[in-house]
Amino acid sequence: MGRTRGSPLQTIGPFSLRLLFLGGVRTVTGSMHVLEMKGHRLLLECGLFQGHRKESILRNRILPFPFDVNMIDSAVLSHAHIDHAGNFPTLSKKGFSGNIFSTPATRDLSSIMLMDSAYIQAADAEYINKHELYDPDFGPVDPIYDEQDVLKAMSQFVSVDYHRDFDVAPNVQCRFMEAGHVLGSAVVQLDVKTDSGKTRIAFTGDLGRMNMPLMRNPETPVMPNYLIIESTYGDRDHEPISSMKGQLARVVNETFARRGKVIIPSFSLERTQLLVFTLNQLFLEKAIPELPVYVDSPLSVRLTDIFKLYPQVLDEQVRDIIAQGKDPFAFTNLRYITEVEESMALNGREDPMIIISASGMCEGGRIVHHLRNNMENPNNTILIIGYMAKHTLGRRIVERRRRVRVFGVERDLNARVEVINSFSAHADRGELIQFVERCGKQLKGIFIVHGDEDQSLALAGHLKTQGFEGVVVPMPKQFIELE
């Protein structure tokens, strides 16, 4: 198991079933894997590589798909995050015409996320060309895809509810189970008919946490033979979820006492909604002062509206609030900002406030402006509540660099930097190990993906220590024969 040879999708010798790991291996973003079965191919996700703007442009543009897209029968998407869904418009642009299967909520969220991504592609291309950051051998760049490509990709989506069996390719049946990561996220369970019988493959996508506010608990696939599992936090344990509210209240109260602002970079999908929900609870409990809260992210506003359409896939507490006719994502001193003028007006204010803005890794969006305008004031706090990839502004802030470059200018990082890991929507080391244990010792292969190399390798070591066999951290473009 684990041979790598030639072009990944060339047929090499007889086989019934094999996996090809094409992206999101030994790194966190760019998730893309292929299940190949005797002339048929199922794509598991098609994500964008995310990181620093220039690196992302080059990785997503110059590295072509390592296969002819016409060789792919259909695709499955676990959830709507761009590192899992963001390259589907490129796939369609290059000629892919098959179905893209997802849950209904993932379909609706993807339509918004991908349109926003197309806008970012255009803005990034303009920035690269204006500053002549392109490779001179290739010349100025065009956007990776545009809105028309997004519309084409969205026309290929087929939505299926949780717990329904459906055919995704010849001799392959699929079922979506709750992943508990974000709205609509799914653990993908695949049953493949092979020469030797039935083989069950489970793919976690991104795995959520038990008892996380807003989300339902992750479900476990039934007796899989093979498991593809994420490892974002394969060697780290989060603070308890129960500490979330107390930690947030402490940061807000300490910053308010200094008459400062709390600046929170936040992913637009799930993290922003969780923050708003938690702040609302703190206000109701009078655990924090009645200071204004601004969600300065047009994308977050649109995504929050989708949450309200799917109460049935949120947790019981949120369902009860909605059943009472209340909005869990609104309160008196909360304001959602969409207009640029309103966003800019915050720069001139000196009163205490909380600003929640995207992008989550601080590589673009309005959060960069808020960081530039507030990071040099020691009374302010930059609160980090999510994963920050290597080589991003967010990672440099987490590392508490004395000076960081923002919009090409070195600036002093005088603001207090706080990190709260209990907000993470990713399972930690202990939760990942428990999930694998629930899957069972009948597993013949465990393939660890979606993690920085040190995290993936560490999780592999932990699982081997627990007695699991066939644990592999694949290399990029590696194929592994299963049957």
CSV table of N, CA and C in Angstrom, one decimal, residues 368-425:
chain,number,residue,atom,x,y,z
A,368,VAL,N,-8.2,43.5,7.3
A,368,VAL,CA,-6.8,44.0,7.2
A,368,VAL,C,-6.8,45.5,7.5
A,369,HIS,N,-7.8,46.3,7.0
A,369,HIS,CA,-7.9,47.7,7.3
A,369,HIS,C,-8.1,47.9,8.8
A,370,HIS,N,-8.9,47.1,9.5
A,370,HIS,CA,-9.1,47.3,10.9
A,370,HIS,C,-7.8,47.0,11.7
A,371,LEU,N,-7.1,46.0,11.2
A,371,LEU,CA,-5.8,45.7,11.9
A,371,LEU,C,-4.8,46.9,11.7
A,372,ARG,N,-4.7,47.4,10.5
A,372,ARG,CA,-3.8,48.5,10.2
A,372,ARG,C,-4.1,49.7,11.1
A,373,ASN,N,-5.4,50.0,11.3
A,373,ASN,CA,-5.8,51.1,12.1
A,373,ASN,C,-5.8,51.0,13.6
A,374,ASN,N,-5.7,49.7,14.0
A,374,ASN,CA,-5.8,49.5,15.5
A,374,ASN,C,-4.6,48.7,16.1
A,375,MET,N,-3.7,48.2,15.3
A,375,MET,CA,-2.7,47.3,15.9
A,375,MET,C,-1.6,48.0,16.7
A,376,GLU,N,-1.5,49.3,16.4
A,376,GLU,CA,-0.4,50.0,17.1
A,376,GLU,C,-0.8,50.6,18.5
A,377,ASN,N,-2.1,50.5,18.8
A,377,ASN,CA,-2.6,51.0,20.1
A,377,ASN,C,-2.6,50.0,21.1
A,378,PRO,N,-1.8,50.1,22.2
A,378,PRO,CA,-1.7,49.1,23.2
A,378,PRO,C,-2.9,48.9,24.0
A,379,ASN,N,-3.9,49.8,23.9
A,379,ASN,CA,-5.2,49.6,24.6
A,379,ASN,C,-6.1,48.6,23.9
A,380,ASN,N,-5.8,48.3,22.6
A,380,ASN,CA,-6.7,47.4,21.9
A,380,ASN,C,-6.2,46.0,22.0
A,381,THR,N,-7.1,45.1,21.7
A,381,THR,CA,-6.8,43.6,21.7
A,381,THR,C,-7.2,43.1,20.3
A,382,ILE,N,-6.3,42.3,19.8
A,382,ILE,CA,-6.5,41.4,18.6
A,382,ILE,C,-6.8,40.0,19.1
A,383,LEU,N,-8.0,39.6,18.9
A,383,LEU,CA,-8.4,38.3,19.5
A,383,LEU,C,-8.5,37.2,18.3
A,384,ILE,N,-7.6,36.2,18.4
A,384,ILE,CA,-7.5,35.2,17.4
A,384,ILE,C,-8.4,34.0,17.9
A,385,ILE,N,-9.3,33.5,17.1
A,385,ILE,CA,-10.2,32.4,17.5
A,385,ILE,C,-10.2,31.3,16.5
A,386,GLY,N,-9.3,31.3,15.5
A,386,GLY,CA,-9.3,30.3,14.5
A,386,GLY,C,-7.9,30.0,14.0
A,387,TYR,N,-7.9,29.0,13.1
A,387,TYR,CA,-6.6,28.5,12.6
A,387,TYR,C,-6.0,29.5,11.7
A,388,MET,N,-4.7,29.7,11.8
A,388,MET,CA,-3.9,30.6,10.9
A,388,MET,C,-2.8,29.9,10.2
A,389,ALA,N,-3.0,29.8,8.9
A,389,ALA,CA,-2.0,29.0,8.1
A,389,ALA,C,-0.6,29.7,8.1
A,390,LYS,N,0.4,28.9,7.8
A,390,LYS,CA,1.7,29.4,7.7
A,390,LYS,C,1.8,30.5,6.6
A,391,HIS,N,2.7,31.5,6.9
A,391,HIS,CA,3.0,32.6,5.9
A,391,HIS,C,1.8,33.5,5.7
A,392,THR,N,0.9,33.6,6.6
A,392,THR,CA,-0.2,34.5,6.6
A,392,THR,C,0.0,35.6,7.6
A,393,LEU,N,-0.7,36.8,7.4
A,393,LEU,CA,-0.6,37.8,8.4
A,393,LEU,C,-1.1,37.4,9.7
A,394,GLY,N,-2.2,36.6,9.7
A,394,GLY,CA,-2.8,36.0,10.9
A,394,GLY,C,-1.8,35.2,11.7
A,395,ARG,N,-1.0,34.4,11.0
A,395,ARG,CA,0.0,33.6,11.7
A,395,ARG,C,1.1,34.5,12.3
A,396,ARG,N,1.5,35.5,11.6
A,396,ARG,CA,2.5,36.4,12.2
A,396,ARG,C,2.0,37.2,13.4
A,397,ILE,N,0.7,37.5,13.4
A,397,ILE,CA,0.1,38.1,14.6
A,397,ILE,C,0.1,37.1,15.8
A,398,VAL,N,-0.3,35.8,15.5
A,398,VAL,CA,-0.3,34.8,16.5
A,398,VAL,C,1.0,34.6,17.1
A,399,GLU,N,2.1,34.7,16.3
A,399,GLU,CA,3.5,34.6,16.7
A,399,GLU,C,3.9,35.8,17.5
A,400,ARG,N,3.1,36.8,17.5
A,400,ARG,CA,3.4,38.1,18.3
A,400,ARG,C,4.7,38.7,17.8
A,401,ARG,N,4.8,38.8,16.5
A,401,ARG,CA,6.0,39.5,15.9
A,401,ARG,C,6.0,41.0,16.4
A,402,ARG,N,7.1,41.5,16.6
A,402,ARG,CA,7.2,42.9,17.1
A,402,ARG,C,6.7,43.9,16.0
A,403,ARG,N,7.0,43.6,14.8
A,403,ARG,CA,6.6,44.4,13.7
A,403,ARG,C,6.0,43.4,12.6
A,404,VAL,N,4.9,43.9,11.9
A,404,VAL,CA,4.4,43.1,10.8
A,404,VAL,C,4.1,44.0,9.7
A,405,ARG,N,4.1,43.4,8.5
A,405,ARG,CA,3.8,44.2,7.3
A,405,ARG,C,2.4,44.2,6.9
A,406,VAL,N,1.8,45.3,6.8
A,406,VAL,CA,0.3,45.4,6.4
A,406,VAL,C,0.2,46.4,5.3
A,407,PHE,N,-0.3,46.0,4.2
A,407,PHE,CA,-0.4,46.9,3.0
A,407,PHE,C,1.0,47.4,2.6
A,408,GLY,N,2.0,46.6,2.7
A,408,GLY,CA,3.3,46.9,2.3
A,408,GLY,C,4.1,47.8,3.2
A,409,VAL,N,3.5,48.1,4.4
A,409,VAL,CA,4.2,49.0,5.4
A,409,VAL,C,4.4,48.2,6.7
A,410,GLU,N,5.7,48.3,7.2
A,410,GLU,CA,6.0,47.7,8.5
A,410,GLU,C,5.3,48.5,9.6
A,411,ARG,N,4.6,47.8,10.5
A,411,ARG,CA,3.9,48.5,11.6
A,411,ARG,C,4.2,47.8,12.9
A,412,ASP,N,4.2,48.6,14.0
A,412,ASP,CA,4.4,48.0,15.3
A,412,ASP,C,3.2,47.2,15.7
A,413,LEU,N,3.4,46.1,16.3
A,413,LEU,CA,2.2,45.3,16.8
A,413,LEU,C,2.2,45.5,18.3
A,414,ASN,N,1.6,46.6,18.7
A,414,ASN,CA,1.5,47.0,20.1
A,414,ASN,C,0.3,46.5,20.8
A,415,ALA,N,-0.8,46.2,20.0
A,415,ALA,CA,-2.0,45.8,20.6
A,415,ALA,C,-1.8,44.4,21.3
A,416,ARG,N,-2.6,44.2,22.3
A,416,ARG,CA,-2.5,42.9,23.0
A,416,ARG,C,-3.0,41.8,22.1
A,417,VAL,N,-2.4,40.7,22.0
A,417,VAL,CA,-2.8,39.5,21.2
A,417,VAL,C,-3.3,38.4,22.1
A,418,GLU,N,-4.5,38.0,21.9
A,418,GLU,CA,-5.1,36.9,22.7
A,418,GLU,C,-5.5,35.8,21.8
A,419,VAL,N,-5.4,34.6,22.2
A,419,VAL,CA,-5.8,33.4,21.4
A,419,VAL,C,-6.7,32.5,22.2
A,420,ILE,N,-7.9,32.3,21.7
A,420,ILE,CA,-8.8,31.4,22.3
A,420,ILE,C,-9.1,30.2,21.4
A,421,ASN,N,-8.6,29.0,21.8
A,421,ASN,CA,-8.7,27.9,20.9
A,421,ASN,C,-10.0,27.1,21.1
A,422,SER,N,-10.8,27.5,22.1
A,422,SER,CA,-12.0,26.7,22.4
A,422,SER,C,-13.1,27.0,21.3
A,423,PHE,N,-12.9,28.1,20.5
A,423,PHE,CA,-13.9,28.4,19.4
A,423,PHE,C,-13.6,27.5,18.2
A,424,SER,N,-12.6,26.8,18.2
A,424,SER,CA,-12.2,26.0,17.0
A,424,SER,C,-13.4,25.0,16.6
A,425,ALA,N,-13.7,25.0,15.3
A,425,ALA,CA,-14.7,24.1,14.8
A,425,ALA,C,-14.1,22.7,14.3
